[in-house]
Amino acid sequence: MCFKSVLIFEDLKLKIADEVRRHMPSFADSFIELDSTGRADFTLKLFRFSRDPNFKSIAESLVSAMKSLDFVETCELSGNYLNIRIKTAFILNLIETSINEKAQYPDTFQDPDRVLVEHTSTNPTGPIHVGRTRNSVIGDSLARLLRRYGYRVSTQYLVNDTGKQVLGLYLGYLESGRPVMTIKNLLDGYKRVYKQIEENKDKEKEIENLIKKYESGDGSIVRDVKSICTVMLDGIRKPLLDLGIKIDDYVWESGFLKSEEMENIIKRLEEYLKDENGAKYVETKEGRKIFIRRSDGTSLYVLRDLAYHLFKSLNYDWLIDVLGEDHKDYVKGLKEILEDKIELRSSLSFVFYSYVSLESGKMSTRSGNVVTLDDLVERATEKALEIVRAKRLDLDESKLKEISRAVAISAIRFNIVRINPEKQLIFRWEEALSFEGDSAPFIMYSYARTTNIIANYTPADNVRTANDFNTYEKALVFKMYSFPYCLNTCRESLRVDPLASYLLELVRLFNDFYNNCRVLGSGDDEPKRIHIVNIYRKIIEDASSILGIRLIDEM
RNA sequence: GGGCACGUGGCCUAGCAUGGAUAGGGCAAUAGCCUCCUAAGCUAUAGAUCAGGGGUCCAAAUCCCCUCGUGCCCGCCA
């Protein structure tokens, strides 16, 4: 139900496949692909047909059929591959028409379905670190991708203001003698409490008692916990905003403690609910017990999470959660309950990412083995400023700051988002602070070059507009044409890293073009090349905005 | 012990869904390129038993099985 959104563009792949099927009825769409070897634009794999005794003649008629298509430039058989080149003028015109008429390529069909991407949702027990940032960056980029795709998208953060960690934070606050609520003071108290727990397990009892009081609605605790969480949350929101990550809604978990949704969940689960010494649990298909309520009557995280998902489903058709890999098994149970037992009306998707560690080991706020996002933003900005200052002696301080800020933010986001989320990462400063090669500044730099070209362009008189294209121009234009295919891959897999790869390849092709095809003053070639540069700017702006890269006009 | 991922040149990474033409980039290294639209760029050289073994197939980095290594999960924690 949640896949109505479509990209509107001329899909030549499908057109070719349809034509091929007139000659080879069993030809599947998947036998045609975007060529990656430089031999063609599209390539057809004919291995499955090559044993046919009439293969030669069928292939020959196929070649001539392909050649008769108005957008095909060349077509030739090479072994069991059929290599097709598309007329560059044809696709350039397609892209241009879309941009001129719809202001974007590809255009989209606006889907009425509402999508909710829940991401970050990190416990408000300290500043956000670079490991958690992976969640935020992936979630925010996914939301942007789906928005670009035509979905109505909101983002949400579930603030965990219940349970052991937060009440531990509160206990630390009490034992510190209720100091001024600063992140540092709160964190110090929190660390002290957990140190005591390590030495003496009984300390946990104190927290459990606080949970009971809290869940019964004790006024002063509720007020203090809310204040503490607000302070911590502000510390998390700020660096995220620096990265351009604005989360639409913050939902407080404590709101579900005595909620309608929670009652509703329990009612709907009634026939499945089992009892063990007063505690309530649901049994999964695999025979695992999932406890939702303690024997003392207080709620467990699963129950509050179920209530939260029920709440989300009231307003959204497709719920997407971005979660750490440690939640994989947990989600299995959650999903089973929501889909089979509660019969939630919304579709559910889960996106997982692996953890980021440091060379010194696992990241942990409590132990102090962390790199916070604040630190990273600060150091990246400093480093970028140092570099741009050395390169651009002509610019004033505010301009330098503006550039270094954009570079730092973009580089941080890109470094995270370009990696397959399943891969475990080790954070290294020298990599995080590298602004060369496969990085955001590499992309931004090519954009700055186009700005310069456009700024220095004055249409010349007496030129004919050339309409033939060299290999650099052809390759670049076709790559731009293939942008929607990349978006499709991303949407289908709920991944954004393929878009990062696409952007790097696109920029590399632009650099080839830039280094080999003079634009300004190129006579008959000039208008055509200016055209290409303008369209390139559109595509790169589009793709960059999905990944949160801030393009700037000079660097 | 059971389960879920990941393992690609010294280091990082793409490709794996839907098997197919010389495994694509980057960092680091070496040698070059700014009288020419910004050198955060470009060119060239060197560097790969695609963790190891077996299997399926005309064809395996890609699919299946086993082994090893790494991370994560298996709570009346969140």
XYZ file of C-alpha atoms (C1' of nucleotides) in Angstrom:
633
model
C 0.000 0.000 0.000
C 2.912 2.310 0.461
C 4.548 2.032 -2.892
C 2.407 4.216 -5.100
C 4.936 6.972 -5.384
C 6.687 6.938 -8.722
C 9.330 8.885 -10.528
C 8.192 10.405 -13.770
C 10.797 10.096 -16.497
C 11.228 8.422 -19.825
C 12.383 4.939 -18.851
C 14.302 3.827 -21.914
C 15.236 0.594 -20.228
C 11.613 -0.489 -20.211
C 11.088 0.707 -23.759
C 14.018 -1.348 -24.935
C 12.875 -4.390 -22.972
C 9.390 -4.148 -24.496
C 10.851 -3.983 -27.957
C 13.153 -6.932 -27.272
C 10.221 -9.049 -26.114
C 8.699 -8.828 -29.578
C 11.651 -10.914 -30.700
C 12.409 -12.830 -27.509
C 9.163 -13.156 -25.537
C 10.853 -14.542 -22.435
C 13.245 -11.598 -22.133
C 13.123 -10.246 -18.570
C 13.648 -6.634 -17.551
C 16.561 -7.750 -15.428
C 18.519 -8.919 -18.504
C 19.100 -5.292 -19.402
C 21.369 -3.127 -17.335
C 23.204 0.143 -17.247
C 26.622 -0.652 -18.591
C 29.531 -0.086 -16.262
C 32.410 -1.041 -18.540
C 32.336 1.893 -20.926
C 31.337 -0.231 -23.894
C 27.748 0.967 -24.049
C 24.982 2.888 -22.317
C 22.653 -0.069 -21.904
C 23.747 -3.633 -22.298
C 21.548 -6.677 -22.827
C 22.644 -10.068 -21.582
C 21.582 -12.695 -24.080
C 23.247 -15.750 -22.532
C 19.954 -17.457 -21.948
C 19.110 -17.267 -25.619
C 22.477 -18.099 -27.116
C 21.830 -21.844 -27.297
C 18.886 -21.374 -29.566
C 19.925 -22.741 -32.987
C 18.400 -19.637 -34.549
C 20.218 -17.291 -32.159
C 22.284 -15.640 -34.896
C 19.312 -14.676 -36.999
C 17.186 -13.644 -34.021
C 20.040 -11.469 -32.776
C 20.429 -9.882 -36.166
C 16.783 -8.962 -36.363
C 17.051 -7.693 -32.807
C 19.923 -5.419 -33.740
C 18.042 -3.913 -36.622
C 14.911 -3.530 -34.478
C 16.962 -1.671 -31.875
C 18.499 0.555 -34.500
C 15.058 1.568 -35.685
C 14.155 3.010 -32.250
C 14.307 6.788 -32.439
C 16.534 7.137 -29.376
C 19.103 4.495 -30.270
C 22.344 5.667 -31.776
C 24.227 2.413 -32.205
C 23.588 -1.219 -31.427
C 25.915 -4.117 -31.888
C 26.293 -7.696 -30.817
C 29.464 -8.495 -28.924
C 29.561 -12.143 -27.944
C 26.398 -12.694 -25.945
C 26.009 -9.037 -25.115
C 24.046 -6.536 -27.092
C 25.513 -3.098 -26.607
C 23.319 -0.088 -27.121
C 24.281 3.561 -27.242
C 21.606 6.178 -26.783
C 21.490 9.428 -28.741
C 22.896 12.028 -26.417
C 20.817 14.845 -27.907
C 17.689 12.788 -27.226
C 18.292 12.266 -23.519
C 19.681 15.734 -23.003
C 16.394 16.990 -24.355
C 14.426 14.705 -22.022
C 16.222 15.989 -18.968
C 15.966 19.574 -20.073
C 12.256 19.363 -20.794
C 11.613 17.897 -17.365
C 13.637 20.618 -15.678
C 12.045 23.398 -17.698
C 8.490 22.190 -17.223
C 8.601 20.583 -13.783
C 11.668 22.239 -12.280
C 13.168 18.852 -11.588
C 14.426 15.690 -13.194
C 12.922 13.240 -12.620
C 9.502 14.617 -11.739
C 7.397 12.788 -9.161
C 3.842 11.750 -8.543
C 2.693 13.157 -5.205
C 1.679 10.237 -3.048
C -1.113 10.819 -0.518
C 0.372 8.227 1.809
C 2.046 9.638 4.886
C 5.376 8.299 5.956
C 6.968 8.608 9.356
C 10.687 8.132 9.758
C 11.645 7.658 13.374
C 15.336 8.156 13.905
C 17.969 9.084 16.492
C 15.760 8.510 19.580
C 18.921 8.239 21.616
C 18.505 8.190 25.379
C 18.805 11.700 26.809
C 21.571 10.633 29.155
C 24.408 12.604 27.601
C 25.619 14.392 24.506
C 25.144 12.637 21.175
C 28.283 10.864 19.983
C 29.519 10.028 16.511
C 28.174 6.487 16.750
C 24.596 7.619 17.283
C 25.083 10.245 14.647
C 25.099 7.444 12.100
C 21.460 6.868 12.999
C 20.570 10.545 12.602
C 22.362 11.031 9.327
C 20.906 7.885 7.776
C 17.421 8.690 9.056
C 17.488 12.299 7.930
C 18.794 11.376 4.482
C 16.154 8.682 4.099
C 13.456 11.178 5.007
C 14.831 13.580 2.413
C 14.971 10.815 -0.179
C 11.344 9.819 0.357
C 10.265 13.452 0.356
C 12.027 13.925 -2.969
C 10.215 10.846 -4.154
C 6.837 12.412 -3.533
C 5.863 10.980 -0.181
C 4.530 13.136 2.614
C 7.203 12.584 5.205
C 7.616 13.520 8.847
C 10.397 12.648 11.229
C 10.039 11.785 14.867
C 12.258 11.246 17.879
C 11.070 9.116 20.773
C 12.424 10.660 23.933
C 13.110 7.957 26.457
C 12.188 9.640 29.721
C 11.240 6.461 31.527
C 13.062 3.427 32.776
C 16.338 2.688 34.492
C 18.758 4.887 32.636
C 16.801 8.078 33.047
C 15.866 7.381 36.656
C 19.542 6.598 37.233
C 20.265 10.033 35.902
C 17.703 11.445 38.311
C 19.198 9.547 41.225
C 22.587 10.991 40.367
C 21.019 14.431 40.380
C 19.526 13.837 43.853
C 22.767 12.491 45.241
C 24.724 15.419 43.859
C 22.499 17.613 46.036
C 20.292 18.907 43.218
C 22.909 21.063 41.503
C 22.208 23.478 38.669
C 20.996 21.380 35.780
C 23.834 21.511 33.327
C 24.831 18.638 31.087
C 28.113 18.317 32.936
C 26.621 18.234 36.418
C 23.986 15.726 35.411
C 26.486 13.510 33.630
C 28.841 13.527 36.623
C 26.059 12.385 38.939
C 24.983 9.719 36.456
C 28.485 8.314 36.147
C 28.845 8.224 39.922
C 25.614 6.239 40.312
C 26.688 3.665 37.747
C 30.039 3.322 39.397
C 28.254 2.509 42.642
C 26.077 -0.046 40.868
C 29.166 -1.782 39.568
C 30.408 -2.085 43.121
C 27.076 -2.915 44.698
C 24.113 -4.283 42.792
C 21.700 -3.215 45.554
C 21.988 0.312 44.289
C 19.727 -0.735 41.410
C 16.941 -1.243 43.937
C 16.927 2.475 44.611
C 16.405 3.112 40.937
C 13.620 0.546 40.787
C 11.856 2.270 43.655
C 12.161 5.563 41.846
C 10.656 3.983 38.724
C 7.652 2.868 40.743
C 7.146 6.324 42.222
C 7.663 7.910 38.804
C 5.160 5.641 37.084
C 2.608 6.298 39.806
C 2.822 9.923 38.825
C 4.695 11.476 41.755
C 4.575 15.150 40.918
C 8.019 16.344 41.934
C 9.834 13.428 40.283
C 7.876 13.870 37.082
C 8.759 17.572 36.991
C 12.448 17.023 37.717
C 12.848 14.181 35.230
C 11.204 16.292 32.571
C 13.605 19.158 33.292
C 16.627 16.877 33.280
C 15.634 15.295 29.983
C 14.980 18.695 28.449
C 18.466 19.855 29.320
C 20.016 16.709 27.890
C 17.817 16.807 24.809
C 18.801 20.385 24.044
C 22.401 19.252 24.082
C 21.552 16.576 21.537
C 19.471 18.782 19.269
C 22.016 21.515 18.847
C 24.780 19.611 17.029
C 22.152 17.797 14.969
C 20.807 21.164 13.847
C 24.370 22.084 12.932
C 24.303 19.147 10.530
C 21.010 20.337 9.093
C 19.063 17.635 10.868
C 15.778 18.996 12.113
C 13.413 16.473 13.596
C 9.750 17.393 13.216
C 8.308 15.951 16.423
C 9.618 14.859 19.786
C 7.389 12.321 21.474
C 7.896 11.685 25.165
C 7.786 8.069 26.136
C 6.307 8.810 29.566
C 3.208 9.960 27.747
C 2.404 6.340 27.015
C 2.595 5.170 30.621
C -1.102 5.448 31.324
C -2.228 6.086 27.802
C -5.208 4.989 25.826
C -2.798 3.324 23.424
C -1.326 1.220 26.180
C -4.737 0.078 27.374
C -5.598 -0.609 23.783
C -2.508 -2.757 23.281
C -3.282 -4.795 26.368
C -6.873 -5.234 25.293
C -5.876 -6.326 21.814
C -3.291 -8.713 23.192
C -5.655 -10.193 25.758
C -6.021 -13.600 24.114
C -2.235 -13.956 23.764
C -1.209 -12.678 27.183
C 0.305 -15.188 29.596
C 1.193 -14.886 33.236
C 4.344 -15.758 35.149
C 4.327 -14.816 38.821
C 2.169 -11.850 38.003
C 4.347 -10.647 35.139
C 2.723 -10.569 31.715
C 4.284 -11.842 28.539
C 3.493 -12.789 24.951
C 4.962 -15.876 23.356
C 6.351 -15.609 19.829
C 6.078 -18.186 17.073
C 9.607 -19.262 17.900
C 8.618 -19.788 21.515
C 10.368 -16.757 22.977
C 8.748 -15.019 25.897
C 8.414 -11.296 25.492
C 7.623 -9.680 28.804
C 5.573 -6.530 28.554
C 4.740 -5.912 32.212
C 6.663 -6.577 35.424
C 5.145 -8.499 38.293
C 4.961 -5.217 40.211
C 2.646 -3.900 37.488
C 5.070 -1.403 35.935
C 5.512 -1.390 32.187
C 8.466 -2.687 30.233
C 9.970 -0.971 27.239
C 8.243 -3.282 24.731
C 4.828 -2.312 25.985
C 5.574 1.400 25.720
C 7.096 0.841 22.295
C 4.018 -1.087 21.142
C 1.845 1.769 22.371
C 4.081 4.214 20.557
C 3.763 2.305 17.284
C 0.008 2.133 17.678
C 0.029 5.884 18.231
C 2.155 6.426 15.121
C -0.161 4.298 13.025
C -3.047 6.642 13.763
C -1.541 9.308 11.559
C 0.845 7.529 9.235
C 0.547 4.810 6.619
C 4.143 3.732 6.528
C 6.327 3.617 9.619
C 10.066 3.447 9.190
C 12.363 3.018 12.192
C 16.104 3.528 12.011
C 17.757 1.354 14.626
C 21.117 -0.003 15.727
C 21.931 -3.591 14.806
C 21.470 -4.610 18.434
C 17.730 -4.136 17.922
C 17.445 -6.744 15.176
C 16.168 -9.570 17.366
C 14.047 -7.236 19.432
C 12.358 -5.977 16.274
C 11.541 -9.513 15.169
C 9.320 -9.907 18.214
C 7.941 -6.380 18.004
C 7.073 -6.839 14.356
C 5.375 -10.144 14.968
C 3.209 -8.670 17.700
C 2.331 -5.564 15.707
C 1.580 -7.326 12.445
C 0.077 -10.659 13.503
C -1.469 -9.975 16.873
C -2.330 -6.286 16.935
C -2.864 -6.167 13.165
C -1.538 -2.660 12.851
C -2.942 -0.868 9.820
C 0.334 0.783 8.802
C 3.192 -0.850 6.948
C 6.372 -1.297 8.927
C 9.972 -1.047 7.779
C 13.123 -1.187 9.817
C 16.495 0.121 8.775
C 19.512 -1.135 10.686
C 23.048 0.122 10.951
C 26.106 -1.331 12.654
C 27.893 0.329 15.469
C 30.758 2.738 15.302
C 33.651 2.054 17.612
C 36.885 3.828 18.377
C 40.368 2.423 18.010
C 40.358 2.381 21.803
C 37.303 0.141 21.736
C 33.582 0.415 22.172
C 32.124 3.873 22.512
C 30.491 4.604 25.838
C 29.310 7.833 27.397
C 29.489 6.402 30.900
C 33.106 5.282 30.606
C 34.121 8.453 28.794
C 35.423 6.602 25.738
C 33.543 8.748 23.253
C 33.855 11.301 20.521
C 30.881 13.623 20.694
C 29.288 15.143 17.646
C 29.974 18.577 19.115
C 33.703 17.809 19.154
C 33.635 16.495 15.634
C 31.807 19.521 14.254
C 34.164 21.869 16.039
C 37.366 20.188 14.937
C 36.182 19.638 11.377
C 35.266 23.300 11.096
C 38.648 24.383 12.453
C 40.497 22.124 10.061
C 38.434 23.326 7.100
C 39.037 26.938 8.072
C 42.769 26.345 8.219
C 42.725 24.878 4.720
C 40.520 27.460 3.065
C 42.468 30.273 4.706
C 45.677 28.969 3.171
C 44.069 28.598 -0.253
C 42.084 31.802 -0.450
C 44.083 34.801 0.651
C 41.605 37.042 -1.182
C 38.582 36.270 0.998
C 37.472 38.016 4.166
C 37.000 36.282 7.487
C 33.230 35.874 7.326
C 33.412 34.339 3.887
C 36.137 31.957 5.054
C 33.982 30.920 7.980
C 30.973 30.361 5.797
C 32.942 28.122 3.457
C 34.651 26.124 6.175
C 31.353 25.563 7.918
C 29.739 24.181 4.770
C 32.766 22.004 4.078
C 32.886 20.579 7.592
C 29.179 19.811 7.869
C 28.988 18.272 4.428
C 32.119 16.205 4.911
C 30.851 14.786 8.196
C 27.511 13.781 6.744
C 28.988 12.367 3.580
C 31.590 10.287 5.382
C 28.826 8.605 7.340
C 26.246 8.226 4.639
C 28.494 6.872 1.901
C 29.206 3.662 3.788
C 26.893 0.670 3.632
C 25.062 0.829 6.986
C 25.654 -2.880 7.646
C 29.397 -2.351 7.861
C 30.936 -1.971 11.257
C 32.920 1.236 11.437
C 35.916 2.402 13.357
C 36.004 6.157 13.753
C 39.407 7.695 13.020
C 40.092 11.396 13.267
C 42.413 11.525 10.287
C 39.708 10.001 8.092
C 36.948 12.171 9.485
C 39.027 15.286 8.848
C 40.095 14.384 5.312
C 38.648 16.653 2.675
C 40.069 15.018 -0.430
C 39.194 12.102 -2.646
C 35.864 10.392 -2.045
C 34.476 13.199 0.036
C 31.873 15.942 0.110
C 34.389 18.741 -0.695
C 35.304 16.842 -3.879
C 31.671 17.166 -4.925
C 31.349 20.741 -3.713
C 34.465 21.777 -5.532
C 33.123 20.722 -8.900
C 29.977 22.701 -8.182
C 32.012 25.800 -7.388
C 33.736 25.399 -10.735
C 30.413 25.414 -12.553
C 29.424 28.609 -10.756
C 32.541 30.224 -12.060
C 31.889 29.097 -15.602
C 28.314 30.361 -15.571
C 29.358 33.679 -14.008
C 31.916 34.296 -16.732
C 29.714 33.304 -19.619
C 28.441 35.831 -22.105
C 26.618 34.432 -25.109
C 28.724 34.962 -28.201
C 27.391 36.122 -31.541
C 27.805 34.256 -34.753
C 27.987 30.752 -33.368
C 26.123 27.779 -34.652
C 24.941 25.439 -31.933
C 26.861 22.238 -32.330
C 24.815 19.113 -31.788
C 27.435 16.424 -31.861
C 28.921 15.091 -28.647
C 32.341 13.763 -27.803
C 32.926 10.832 -25.448
C 33.277 13.041 -22.356
C 30.020 14.817 -23.064
C 28.212 11.594 -23.886
C 29.325 9.849 -20.720
C 28.382 12.796 -18.516
C 24.953 13.277 -20.062
C 24.093 9.605 -19.819
C 25.110 9.536 -16.179
C 22.790 12.459 -15.527
C 20.020 10.660 -17.365
C 20.493 7.624 -15.105
C 19.838 9.595 -11.886
C 16.273 8.206 -11.512
C 17.538 4.629 -11.664
C 19.741 5.386 -8.702
C 16.845 6.940 -6.793
C 14.808 3.830 -7.482
C 17.505 1.590 -6.081
C 17.661 3.736 -2.963
C 13.917 3.753 -2.417
C 13.543 0.026 -2.972
C 16.302 -0.844 -0.529
C 15.734 2.083 1.851
C 19.394 2.922 1.520
C 21.086 6.176 0.665
C 24.663 5.006 0.212
C 24.070 4.132 -3.478
C 23.258 7.801 -4.018
C 26.606 8.772 -2.528
C 28.360 6.425 -4.951
C 26.330 7.833 -7.808
C 27.301 11.386 -6.888
C 30.995 10.538 -6.804
C 30.793 8.869 -10.219
C 28.853 11.804 -11.620
C 31.429 14.274 -10.328
C 34.295 12.195 -11.709
C 32.671 12.297 -15.140
C 32.195 16.032 -14.805
C 35.859 16.436 -13.909
C 36.812 14.459 -17.027
C 34.586 16.739 -19.049
C 35.993 19.831 -17.351
C 39.577 18.831 -17.957
C 39.074 17.809 -21.555
C 36.360 20.086 -22.884
C 36.934 23.767 -22.603
C 33.597 25.478 -22.130
C 34.155 29.245 -22.307
C 35.317 30.429 -25.670
C 34.837 27.068 -27.320
C 33.014 28.553 -30.307
C 30.253 26.362 -31.701
C 30.608 24.010 -28.748
C 30.042 26.724 -26.171
C 26.228 26.921 -26.060
C 25.917 23.149 -25.891
C 28.490 22.871 -23.148
C 26.935 25.657 -21.111
C 23.724 23.672 -21.400
C 25.405 20.572 -20.056
C 26.942 22.534 -17.185
C 23.580 24.010 -16.242
C 21.881 20.660 -16.212
C 24.755 19.161 -14.261
C 24.232 21.836 -11.630
C 20.570 20.876 -11.309
C 21.290 17.184 -10.844
C 24.108 17.719 -8.381
C 21.982 20.168 -6.372
C 19.177 17.654 -6.298
C 21.306 14.708 -5.194
C 23.285 16.800 -2.721
C 20.188 18.114 -1.005
C 19.083 14.535 -0.327
C 22.400 13.770 1.338
C 22.549 17.073 3.174
C 25.612 18.351 1.332
C 25.684 22.150 1.269
C 26.820 23.344 -2.119
C 28.486 26.740 -2.199
C 29.460 28.988 -5.078
C 33.109 29.338 -4.234
C 35.641 27.437 -2.238
C 25.888 -22.973 23.118
C 21.958 -20.747 19.579
C 20.912 -16.620 16.223
C 21.830 -12.074 12.990
C 25.435 -9.307 10.226
C 30.206 -8.216 8.216
C 35.354 -10.006 5.997
C 37.476 -7.071 -1.337
C 45.523 -4.307 -2.763
C 49.392 -1.645 3.352
C 44.648 1.164 5.044
C 39.275 2.653 3.757
C 35.519 1.444 0.328
C 31.976 0.172 -4.490
C 30.051 -4.024 -6.817
C 26.614 -9.073 -4.049
C 19.382 -8.141 -4.240
C 18.449 -9.987 -10.261
C 25.690 -14.943 -11.341
C 28.001 -13.161 -17.121
C 32.850 -9.066 -20.842
C 39.603 -6.601 -18.164
C 36.783 -6.351 -9.650
C 35.374 0.452 -9.855
C 37.038 4.482 -6.386
C 39.797 6.831 -2.454
C 43.983 7.279 1.292
C 49.116 6.382 1.788
C 53.731 5.739 -2.043
C 56.512 7.152 -6.543
C 56.917 10.444 -11.104
C 54.598 14.516 -13.388
C 50.701 18.816 -14.479
C 48.822 25.852 -12.390
C 51.241 32.195 -18.709
C 45.003 27.765 -20.023
C 36.791 28.128 -17.038
C 39.338 27.396 -8.869
C 45.491 22.205 -8.182
C 40.010 20.571 -2.148
C 41.675 19.087 -9.059
C 44.151 16.068 -13.050
C 47.700 12.338 -15.493
C 50.958 8.179 -15.066
C 53.373 4.002 -12.255
C 53.090 0.365 -8.598
C 49.894 -2.553 -5.505
C 44.036 -7.825 -5.261
C 44.998 -15.829 -3.500
C 37.544 -10.820 -3.646
C 39.068 -14.412 4.587
C 40.018 -20.066 3.692
C 37.982 -24.715 1.835
C 34.229 -27.393 -0.724
C 29.769 -27.371 -3.954
C 26.085 -25.732 -7.906
C 26.626 -23.765 -12.961
C 28.659 -23.253 -19.745
C 30.018 -19.028 -16.164
C 30.852 -17.358 -8.917
C 33.420 -11.444 -5.430
C 28.029 -12.411 -6.268
C 24.149 -18.481 -4.994
C 24.598 -23.058 -1.328
C 27.485 -25.756 2.646
C 31.636 -25.954 6.155
C 35.742 -23.495 8.759
C 38.181 -19.168 10.673
C 38.144 -13.861 12.180
C 35.283 -9.365 13.829
C 30.804 -6.969 15.714
C 25.988 -7.511 17.745
C 21.755 -10.154 20.089
C 19.853 -14.209 23.181
C 16.943 -9.650 30.596
C 10.398 -9.032 34.768
C 17.218 -3.460 30.787
C 16.159 0.308 27.257
